[in-house]
Tab-separated table of N, CA and C in Angstrom:
chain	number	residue	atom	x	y	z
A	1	UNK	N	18.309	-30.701	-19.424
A	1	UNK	CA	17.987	-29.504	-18.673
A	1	UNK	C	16.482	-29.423	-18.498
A	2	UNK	N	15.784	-28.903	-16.965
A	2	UNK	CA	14.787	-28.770	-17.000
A	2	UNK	C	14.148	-27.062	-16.625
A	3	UNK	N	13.280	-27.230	-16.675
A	3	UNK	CA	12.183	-25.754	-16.722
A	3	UNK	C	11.718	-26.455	-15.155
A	4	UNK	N	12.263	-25.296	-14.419
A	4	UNK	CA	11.644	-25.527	-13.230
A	4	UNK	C	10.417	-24.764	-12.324
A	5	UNK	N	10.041	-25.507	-11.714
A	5	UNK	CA	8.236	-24.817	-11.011
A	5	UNK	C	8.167	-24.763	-9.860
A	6	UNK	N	7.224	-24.552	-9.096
A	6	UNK	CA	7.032	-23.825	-7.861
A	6	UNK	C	5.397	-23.730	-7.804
A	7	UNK	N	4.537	-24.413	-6.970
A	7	UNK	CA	3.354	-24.644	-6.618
A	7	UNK	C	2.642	-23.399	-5.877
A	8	UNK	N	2.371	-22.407	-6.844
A	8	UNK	CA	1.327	-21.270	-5.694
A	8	UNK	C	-0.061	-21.177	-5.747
A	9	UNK	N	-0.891	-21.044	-4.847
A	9	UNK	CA	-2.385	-21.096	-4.754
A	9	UNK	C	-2.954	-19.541	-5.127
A	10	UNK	N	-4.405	-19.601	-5.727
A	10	UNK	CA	-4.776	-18.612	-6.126
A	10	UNK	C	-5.487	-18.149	-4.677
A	11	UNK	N	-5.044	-17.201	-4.754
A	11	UNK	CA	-5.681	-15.998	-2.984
A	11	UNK	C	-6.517	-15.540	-3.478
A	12	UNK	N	-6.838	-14.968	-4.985
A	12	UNK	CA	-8.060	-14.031	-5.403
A	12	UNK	C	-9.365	-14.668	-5.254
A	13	UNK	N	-10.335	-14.515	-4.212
A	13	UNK	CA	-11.197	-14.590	-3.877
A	13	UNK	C	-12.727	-14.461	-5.248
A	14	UNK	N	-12.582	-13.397	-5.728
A	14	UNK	CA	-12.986	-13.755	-6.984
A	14	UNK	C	-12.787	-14.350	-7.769
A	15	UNK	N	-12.362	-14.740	-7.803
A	15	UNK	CA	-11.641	-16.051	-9.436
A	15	UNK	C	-12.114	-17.226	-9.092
A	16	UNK	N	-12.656	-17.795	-10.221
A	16	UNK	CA	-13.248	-18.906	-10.417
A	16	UNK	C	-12.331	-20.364	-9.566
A	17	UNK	N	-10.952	-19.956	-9.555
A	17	UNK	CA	-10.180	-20.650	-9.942
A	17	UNK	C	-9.711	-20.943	-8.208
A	18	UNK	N	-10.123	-20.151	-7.152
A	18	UNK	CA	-9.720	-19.252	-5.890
A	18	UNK	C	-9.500	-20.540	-4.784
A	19	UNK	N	-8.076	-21.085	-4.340
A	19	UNK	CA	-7.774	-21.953	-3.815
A	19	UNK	C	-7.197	-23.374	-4.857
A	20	UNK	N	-7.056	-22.880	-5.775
A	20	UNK	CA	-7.079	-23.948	-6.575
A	20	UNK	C	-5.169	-23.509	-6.441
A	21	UNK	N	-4.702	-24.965	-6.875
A	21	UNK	CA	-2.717	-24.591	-6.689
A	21	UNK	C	-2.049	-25.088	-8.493
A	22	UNK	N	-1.587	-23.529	-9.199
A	22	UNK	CA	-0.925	-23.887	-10.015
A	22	UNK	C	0.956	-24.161	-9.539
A	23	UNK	N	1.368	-24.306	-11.206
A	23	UNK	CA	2.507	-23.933	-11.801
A	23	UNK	C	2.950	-22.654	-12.014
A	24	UNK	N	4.095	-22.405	-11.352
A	24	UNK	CA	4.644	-21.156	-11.525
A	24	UNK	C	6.207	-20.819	-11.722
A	25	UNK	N	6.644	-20.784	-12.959
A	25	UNK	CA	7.397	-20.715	-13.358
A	25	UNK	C	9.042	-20.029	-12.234
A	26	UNK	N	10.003	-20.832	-12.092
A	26	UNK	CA	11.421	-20.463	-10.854
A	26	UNK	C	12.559	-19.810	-12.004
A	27	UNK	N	12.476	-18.452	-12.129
A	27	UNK	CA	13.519	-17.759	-13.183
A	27	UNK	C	14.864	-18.160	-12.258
A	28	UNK	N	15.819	-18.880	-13.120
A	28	UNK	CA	16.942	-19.398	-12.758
A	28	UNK	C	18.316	-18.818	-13.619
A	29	UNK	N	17.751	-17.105	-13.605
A	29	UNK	CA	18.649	-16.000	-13.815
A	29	UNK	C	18.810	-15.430	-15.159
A	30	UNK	N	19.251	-14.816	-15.778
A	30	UNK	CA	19.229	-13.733	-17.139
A	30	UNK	C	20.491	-14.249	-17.855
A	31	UNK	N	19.705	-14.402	-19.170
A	31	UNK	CA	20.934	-14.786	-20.178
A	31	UNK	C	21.130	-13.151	-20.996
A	32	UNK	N	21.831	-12.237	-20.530
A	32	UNK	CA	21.970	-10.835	-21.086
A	32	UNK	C	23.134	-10.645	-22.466
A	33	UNK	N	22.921	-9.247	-22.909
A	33	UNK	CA	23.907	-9.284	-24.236
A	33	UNK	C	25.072	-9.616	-23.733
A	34	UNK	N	25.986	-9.228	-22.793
A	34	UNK	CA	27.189	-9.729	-22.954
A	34	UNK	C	27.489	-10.890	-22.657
A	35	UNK	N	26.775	-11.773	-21.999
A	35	UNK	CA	26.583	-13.344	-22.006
A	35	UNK	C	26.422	-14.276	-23.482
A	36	UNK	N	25.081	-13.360	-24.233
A	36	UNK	CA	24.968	-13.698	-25.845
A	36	UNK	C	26.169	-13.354	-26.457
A	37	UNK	N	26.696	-12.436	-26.414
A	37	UNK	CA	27.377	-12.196	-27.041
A	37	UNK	C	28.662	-12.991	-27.418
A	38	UNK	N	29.751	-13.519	-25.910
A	38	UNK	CA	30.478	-13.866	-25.723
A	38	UNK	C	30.309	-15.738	-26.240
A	39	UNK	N	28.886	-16.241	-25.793
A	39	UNK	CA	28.881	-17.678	-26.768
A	39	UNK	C	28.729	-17.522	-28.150
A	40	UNK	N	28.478	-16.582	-29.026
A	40	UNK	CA	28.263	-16.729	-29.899
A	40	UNK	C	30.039	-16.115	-30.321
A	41	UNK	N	30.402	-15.550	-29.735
A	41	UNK	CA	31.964	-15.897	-30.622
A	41	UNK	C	32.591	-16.542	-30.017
A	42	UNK	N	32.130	-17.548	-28.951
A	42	UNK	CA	33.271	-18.736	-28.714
A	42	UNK	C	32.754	-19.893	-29.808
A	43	UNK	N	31.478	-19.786	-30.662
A	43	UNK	CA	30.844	-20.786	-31.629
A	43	UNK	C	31.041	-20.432	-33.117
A	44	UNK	N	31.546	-19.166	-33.274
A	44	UNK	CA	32.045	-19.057	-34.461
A	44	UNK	C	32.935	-17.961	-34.493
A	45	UNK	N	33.557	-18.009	-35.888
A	45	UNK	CA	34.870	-16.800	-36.003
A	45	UNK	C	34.631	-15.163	-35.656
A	46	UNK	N	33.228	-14.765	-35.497
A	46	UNK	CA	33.477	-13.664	-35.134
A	46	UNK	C	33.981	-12.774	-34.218
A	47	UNK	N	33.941	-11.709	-34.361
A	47	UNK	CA	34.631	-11.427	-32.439
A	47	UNK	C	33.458	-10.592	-31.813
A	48	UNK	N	33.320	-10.609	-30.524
A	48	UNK	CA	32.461	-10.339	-29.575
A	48	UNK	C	31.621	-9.080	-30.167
A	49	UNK	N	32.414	-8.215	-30.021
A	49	UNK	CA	32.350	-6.537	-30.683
A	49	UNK	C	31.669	-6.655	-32.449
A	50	UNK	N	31.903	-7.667	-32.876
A	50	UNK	CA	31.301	-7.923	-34.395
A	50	UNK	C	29.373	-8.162	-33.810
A	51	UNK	N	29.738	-9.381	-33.290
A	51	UNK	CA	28.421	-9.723	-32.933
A	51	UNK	C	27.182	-8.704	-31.971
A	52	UNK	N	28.411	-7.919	-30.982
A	52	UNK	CA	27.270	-6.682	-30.760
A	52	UNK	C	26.850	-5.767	-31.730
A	53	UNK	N	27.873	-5.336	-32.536
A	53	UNK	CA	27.298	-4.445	-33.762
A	53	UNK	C	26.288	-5.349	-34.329
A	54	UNK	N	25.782	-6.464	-34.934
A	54	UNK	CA	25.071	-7.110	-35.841
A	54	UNK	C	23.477	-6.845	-34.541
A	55	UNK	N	23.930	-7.398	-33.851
A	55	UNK	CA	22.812	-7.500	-32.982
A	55	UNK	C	22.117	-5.971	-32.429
A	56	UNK	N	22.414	-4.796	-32.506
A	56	UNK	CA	22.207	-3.512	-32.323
A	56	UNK	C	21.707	-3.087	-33.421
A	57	UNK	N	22.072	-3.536	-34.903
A	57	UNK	CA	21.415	-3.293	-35.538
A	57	UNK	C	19.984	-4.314	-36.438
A	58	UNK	N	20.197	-5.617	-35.451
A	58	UNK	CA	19.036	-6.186	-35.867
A	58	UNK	C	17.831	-5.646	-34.733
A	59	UNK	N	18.203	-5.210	-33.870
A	59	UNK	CA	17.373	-4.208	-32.806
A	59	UNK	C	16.536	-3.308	-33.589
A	60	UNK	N	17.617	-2.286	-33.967
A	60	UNK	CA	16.911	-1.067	-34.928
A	60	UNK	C	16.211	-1.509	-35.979
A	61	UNK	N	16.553	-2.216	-36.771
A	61	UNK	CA	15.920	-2.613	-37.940
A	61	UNK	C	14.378	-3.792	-37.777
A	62	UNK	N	14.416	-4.253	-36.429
A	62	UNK	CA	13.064	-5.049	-35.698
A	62	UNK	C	12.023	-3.795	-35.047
A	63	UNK	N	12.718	-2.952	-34.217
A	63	UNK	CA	12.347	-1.977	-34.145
A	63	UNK	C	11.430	-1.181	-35.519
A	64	UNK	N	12.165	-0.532	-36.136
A	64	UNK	CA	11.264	0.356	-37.300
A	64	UNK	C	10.123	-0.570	-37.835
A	65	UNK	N	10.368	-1.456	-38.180
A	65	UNK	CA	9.386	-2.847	-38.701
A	65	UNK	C	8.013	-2.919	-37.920
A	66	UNK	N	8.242	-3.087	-36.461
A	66	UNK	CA	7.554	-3.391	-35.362
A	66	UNK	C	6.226	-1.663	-35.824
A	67	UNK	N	6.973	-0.731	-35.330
A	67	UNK	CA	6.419	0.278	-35.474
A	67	UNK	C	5.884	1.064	-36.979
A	68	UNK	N	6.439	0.375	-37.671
A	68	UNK	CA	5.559	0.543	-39.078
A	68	UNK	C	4.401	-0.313	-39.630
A	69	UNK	N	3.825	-1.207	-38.364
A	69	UNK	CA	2.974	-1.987	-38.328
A	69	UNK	C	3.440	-3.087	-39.183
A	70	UNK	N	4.270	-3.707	-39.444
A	70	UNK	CA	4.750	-5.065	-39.869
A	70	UNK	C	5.260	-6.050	-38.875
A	71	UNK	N	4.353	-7.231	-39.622
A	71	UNK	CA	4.909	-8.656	-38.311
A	71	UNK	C	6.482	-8.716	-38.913
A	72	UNK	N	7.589	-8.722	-38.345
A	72	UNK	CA	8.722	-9.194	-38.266
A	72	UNK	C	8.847	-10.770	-38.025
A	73	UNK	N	9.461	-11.470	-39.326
A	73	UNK	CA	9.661	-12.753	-39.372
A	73	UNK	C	10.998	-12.559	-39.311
A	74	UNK	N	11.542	-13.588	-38.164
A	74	UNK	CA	13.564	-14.034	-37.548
A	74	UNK	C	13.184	-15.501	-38.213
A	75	UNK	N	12.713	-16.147	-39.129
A	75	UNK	CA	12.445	-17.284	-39.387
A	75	UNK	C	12.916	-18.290	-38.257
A	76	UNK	N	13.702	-18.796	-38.015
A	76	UNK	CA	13.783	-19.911	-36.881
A	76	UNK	C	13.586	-19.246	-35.627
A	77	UNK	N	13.819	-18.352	-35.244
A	77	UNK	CA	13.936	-17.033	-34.087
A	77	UNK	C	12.193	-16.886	-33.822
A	78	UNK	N	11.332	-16.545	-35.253
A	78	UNK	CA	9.690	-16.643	-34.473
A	78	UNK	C	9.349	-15.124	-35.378
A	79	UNK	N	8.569	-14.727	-34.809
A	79	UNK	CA	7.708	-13.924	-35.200
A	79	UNK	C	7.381	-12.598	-33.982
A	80	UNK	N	7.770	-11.488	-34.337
A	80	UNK	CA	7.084	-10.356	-33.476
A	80	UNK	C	6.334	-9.233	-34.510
A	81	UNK	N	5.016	-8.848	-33.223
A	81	UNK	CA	3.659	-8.046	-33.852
A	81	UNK	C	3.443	-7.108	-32.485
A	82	UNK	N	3.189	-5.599	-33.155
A	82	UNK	CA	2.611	-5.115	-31.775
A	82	UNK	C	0.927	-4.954	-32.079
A	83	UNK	N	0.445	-5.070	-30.814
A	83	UNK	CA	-1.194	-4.933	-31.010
A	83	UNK	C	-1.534	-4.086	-29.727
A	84	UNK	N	-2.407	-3.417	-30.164
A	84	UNK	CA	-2.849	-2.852	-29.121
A	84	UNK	C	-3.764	-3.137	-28.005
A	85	UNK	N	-3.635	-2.340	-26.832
A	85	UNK	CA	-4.079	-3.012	-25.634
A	85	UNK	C	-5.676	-1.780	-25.252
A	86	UNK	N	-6.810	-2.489	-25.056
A	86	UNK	CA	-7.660	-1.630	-25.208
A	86	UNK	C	-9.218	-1.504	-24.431
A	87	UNK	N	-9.807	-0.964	-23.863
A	87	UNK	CA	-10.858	-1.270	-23.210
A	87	UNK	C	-11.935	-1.200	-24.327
A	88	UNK	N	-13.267	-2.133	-24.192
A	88	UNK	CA	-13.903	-1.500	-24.974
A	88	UNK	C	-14.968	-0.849	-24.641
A	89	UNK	N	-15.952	-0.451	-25.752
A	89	UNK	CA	-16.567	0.334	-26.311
A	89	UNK	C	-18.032	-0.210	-26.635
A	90	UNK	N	-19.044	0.516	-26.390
A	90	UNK	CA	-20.219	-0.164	-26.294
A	90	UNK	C	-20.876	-0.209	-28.078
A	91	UNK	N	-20.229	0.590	-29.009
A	91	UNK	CA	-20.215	0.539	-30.330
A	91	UNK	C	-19.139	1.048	-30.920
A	92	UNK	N	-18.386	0.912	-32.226
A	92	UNK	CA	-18.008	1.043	-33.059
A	92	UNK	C	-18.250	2.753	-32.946
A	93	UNK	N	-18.549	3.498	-32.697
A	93	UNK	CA	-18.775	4.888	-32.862
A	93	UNK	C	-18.629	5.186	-31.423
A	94	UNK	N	-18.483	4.739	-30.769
A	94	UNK	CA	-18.391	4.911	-29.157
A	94	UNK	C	-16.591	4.920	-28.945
A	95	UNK	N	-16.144	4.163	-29.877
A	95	UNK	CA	-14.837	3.895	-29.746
A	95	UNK	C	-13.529	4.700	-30.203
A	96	UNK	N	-13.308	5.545	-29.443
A	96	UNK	CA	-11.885	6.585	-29.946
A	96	UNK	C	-10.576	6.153	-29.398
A	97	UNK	N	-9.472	6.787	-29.503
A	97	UNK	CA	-8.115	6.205	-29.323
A	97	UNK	C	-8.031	6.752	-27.824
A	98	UNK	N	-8.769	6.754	-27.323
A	98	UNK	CA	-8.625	6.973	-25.561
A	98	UNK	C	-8.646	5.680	-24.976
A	99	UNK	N	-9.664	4.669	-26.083
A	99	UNK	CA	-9.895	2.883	-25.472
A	99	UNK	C	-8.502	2.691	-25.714
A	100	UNK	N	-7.635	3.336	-26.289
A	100	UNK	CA	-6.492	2.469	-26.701
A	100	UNK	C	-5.816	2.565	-25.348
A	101	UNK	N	-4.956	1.890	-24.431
A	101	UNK	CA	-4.661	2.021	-23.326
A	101	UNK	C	-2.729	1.713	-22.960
A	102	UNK	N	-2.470	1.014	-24.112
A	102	UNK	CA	-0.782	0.802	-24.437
A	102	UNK	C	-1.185	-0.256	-25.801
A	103	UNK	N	0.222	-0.992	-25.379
A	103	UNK	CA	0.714	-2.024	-26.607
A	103	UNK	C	1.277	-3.074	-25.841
A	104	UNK	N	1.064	-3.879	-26.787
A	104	UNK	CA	2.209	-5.169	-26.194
A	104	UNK	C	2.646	-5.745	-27.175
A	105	UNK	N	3.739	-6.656	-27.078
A	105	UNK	CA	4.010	-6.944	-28.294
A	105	UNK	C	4.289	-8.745	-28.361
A	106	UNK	N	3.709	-9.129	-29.460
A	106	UNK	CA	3.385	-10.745	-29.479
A	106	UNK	C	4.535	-11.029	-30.095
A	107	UNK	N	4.808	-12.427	-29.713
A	107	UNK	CA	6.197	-13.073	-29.839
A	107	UNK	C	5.722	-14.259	-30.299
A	108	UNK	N	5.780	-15.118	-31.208
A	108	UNK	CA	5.228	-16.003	-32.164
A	108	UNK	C	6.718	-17.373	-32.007
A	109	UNK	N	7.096	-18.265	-31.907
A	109	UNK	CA	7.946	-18.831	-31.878
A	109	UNK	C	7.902	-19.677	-33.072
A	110	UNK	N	8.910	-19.817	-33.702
A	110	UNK	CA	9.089	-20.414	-34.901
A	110	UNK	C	8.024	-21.860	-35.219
A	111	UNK	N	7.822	-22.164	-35.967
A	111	UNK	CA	6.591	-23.495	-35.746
A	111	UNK	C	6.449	-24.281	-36.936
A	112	UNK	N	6.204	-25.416	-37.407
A	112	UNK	CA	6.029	-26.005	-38.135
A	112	UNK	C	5.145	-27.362	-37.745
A	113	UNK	N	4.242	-27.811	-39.161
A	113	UNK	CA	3.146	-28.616	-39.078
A	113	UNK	C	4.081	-30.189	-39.270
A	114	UNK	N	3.644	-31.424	-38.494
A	114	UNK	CA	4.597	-32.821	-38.628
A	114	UNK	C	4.030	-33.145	-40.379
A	115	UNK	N	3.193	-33.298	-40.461
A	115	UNK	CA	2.548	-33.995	-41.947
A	115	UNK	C	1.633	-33.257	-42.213
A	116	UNK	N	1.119	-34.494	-43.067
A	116	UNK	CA	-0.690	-33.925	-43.390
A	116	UNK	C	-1.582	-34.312	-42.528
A	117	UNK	N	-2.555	-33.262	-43.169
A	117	UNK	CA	-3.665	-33.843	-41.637
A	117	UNK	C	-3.219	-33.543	-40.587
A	118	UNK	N	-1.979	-33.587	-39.750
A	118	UNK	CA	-1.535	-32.886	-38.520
A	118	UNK	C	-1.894	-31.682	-38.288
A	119	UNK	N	-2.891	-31.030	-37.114
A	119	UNK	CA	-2.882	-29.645	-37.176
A	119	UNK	C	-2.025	-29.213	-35.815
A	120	UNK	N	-1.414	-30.122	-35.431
A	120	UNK	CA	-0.756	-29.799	-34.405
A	120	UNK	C	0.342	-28.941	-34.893
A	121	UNK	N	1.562	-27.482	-34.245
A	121	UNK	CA	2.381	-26.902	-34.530
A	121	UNK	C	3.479	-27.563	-33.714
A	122	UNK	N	4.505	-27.700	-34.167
A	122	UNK	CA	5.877	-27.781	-33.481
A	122	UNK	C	6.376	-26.895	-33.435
A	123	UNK	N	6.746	-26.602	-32.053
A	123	UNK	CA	7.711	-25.143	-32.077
A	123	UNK	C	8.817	-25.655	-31.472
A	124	UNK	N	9.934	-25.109	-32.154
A	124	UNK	CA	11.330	-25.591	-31.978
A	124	UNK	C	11.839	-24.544	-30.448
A	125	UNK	N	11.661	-23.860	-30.110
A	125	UNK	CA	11.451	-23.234	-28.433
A	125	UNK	C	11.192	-24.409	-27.462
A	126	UNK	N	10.482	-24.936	-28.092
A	126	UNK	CA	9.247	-26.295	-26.889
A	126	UNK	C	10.199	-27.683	-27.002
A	127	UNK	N	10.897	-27.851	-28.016
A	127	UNK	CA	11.058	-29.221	-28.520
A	127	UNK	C	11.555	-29.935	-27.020
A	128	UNK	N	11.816	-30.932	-26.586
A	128	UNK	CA	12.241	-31.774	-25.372
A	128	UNK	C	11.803	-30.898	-24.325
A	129	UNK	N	11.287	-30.106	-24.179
A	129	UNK	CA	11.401	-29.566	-22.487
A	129	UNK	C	10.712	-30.622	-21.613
A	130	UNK	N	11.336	-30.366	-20.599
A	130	UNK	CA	11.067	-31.257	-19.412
A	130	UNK	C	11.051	-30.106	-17.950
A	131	UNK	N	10.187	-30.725	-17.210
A	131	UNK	CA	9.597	-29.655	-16.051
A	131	UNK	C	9.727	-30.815	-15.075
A	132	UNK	N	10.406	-29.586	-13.546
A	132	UNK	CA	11.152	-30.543	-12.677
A	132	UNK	C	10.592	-29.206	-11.372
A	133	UNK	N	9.532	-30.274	-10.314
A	133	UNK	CA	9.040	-29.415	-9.307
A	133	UNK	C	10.186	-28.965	-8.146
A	134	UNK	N	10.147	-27.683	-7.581
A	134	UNK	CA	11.853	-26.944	-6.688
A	134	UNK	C	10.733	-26.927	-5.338
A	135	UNK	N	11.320	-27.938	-4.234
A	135	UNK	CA	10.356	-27.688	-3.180
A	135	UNK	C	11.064	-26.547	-2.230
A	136	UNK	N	10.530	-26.256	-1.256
A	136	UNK	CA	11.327	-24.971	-0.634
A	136	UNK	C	11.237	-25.505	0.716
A	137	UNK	N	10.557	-26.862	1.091
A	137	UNK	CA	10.750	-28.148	2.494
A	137	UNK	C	11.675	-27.918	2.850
C-alpha cells in the first residue's frame, strides 16, 4: 500500500519558498469508529458494542489526562500532550494569558532507537511506507 501525493506550487508571494512545487498529501477517505470498530471484532472475540464501550472510555480517560496536564503514553499507539498556542511577548512580564491564543495537541508516534550509537528513531507508524505520485493528466 502506498501514501499517495499530488504536486502543488506555493502562490504565497511572500514565502521564501514562492513558486517552488511541493508534496501534498491525496486523503483517500476516513477510517471512522464504526469502521474501527467492526475490524477489530472481526480480529478478535469481542463483539462490536464491547469494543465501542472500551474505546469511549479510553476517550474519557485520555481526555482527563490530556487536561490535567499529563503526556498520555498508548505505548505502541504513541504519545499525546497539549501545549499551548501563543503570541509572544516582548518580556517575561509583558506576558499574560491573553498571549495564550488556543491549544493543540501533539501526537508523538510510538518510536524506538535500532542500537547503540544510533540516534536515529524508528517509528512503527513510518515502518515500509512507500509514496506513489496521483496525476490528474
Amino acid at each position: 500500500m502506498a501514501l499517495f501525493y499530488k504536486l502543488k506550487r506555493n502562490e504565497v508571494r511572500s514565502n521564501k519558498s514562492y513558486g517552488k512545487w511541493f508534496a501534498i498529501p491525496v486523503k483517500m477517505g476516513t477510517l471512522g469508529m464504526s469502521e474501527i470498530e467492526q475490524r477489530v471484532q472481526n480480529n478478535c472475540s469481542m463483539k462490536r458494542s464491547d469494543v465501542r464501550a472500551v474505546l469511549c472510555e479510553v476517550h474519557e480517560v485520555i481526555k482527563e489526562g490530556l487536561l490535567n496536564g499529563m503526556v498520555v503514553d498508548l505505548g505502541e499507539l504513541g504519545r499525546f500532550q497539549l501545549s499551548p498556542k501563543s503570541e509572544g511577548a516582548d518580556s517575561p512580564l509583558e506576558f499574560t494569558k491573553r498571549n495564550i491564543k488556543g491549544v493543540r495537541c501533539n501526537y508523538t508516534p510510538y518510536g524506538w532507537r535500532r542500537g547503540k550509537g544510533d540516534r536515529t528513531i524508528q517509528r512503527d507508524f513510518f515502518e515500509n511506507v512507500d509514496f506513489e505520485r496521483l496525476t490528474t493528466e
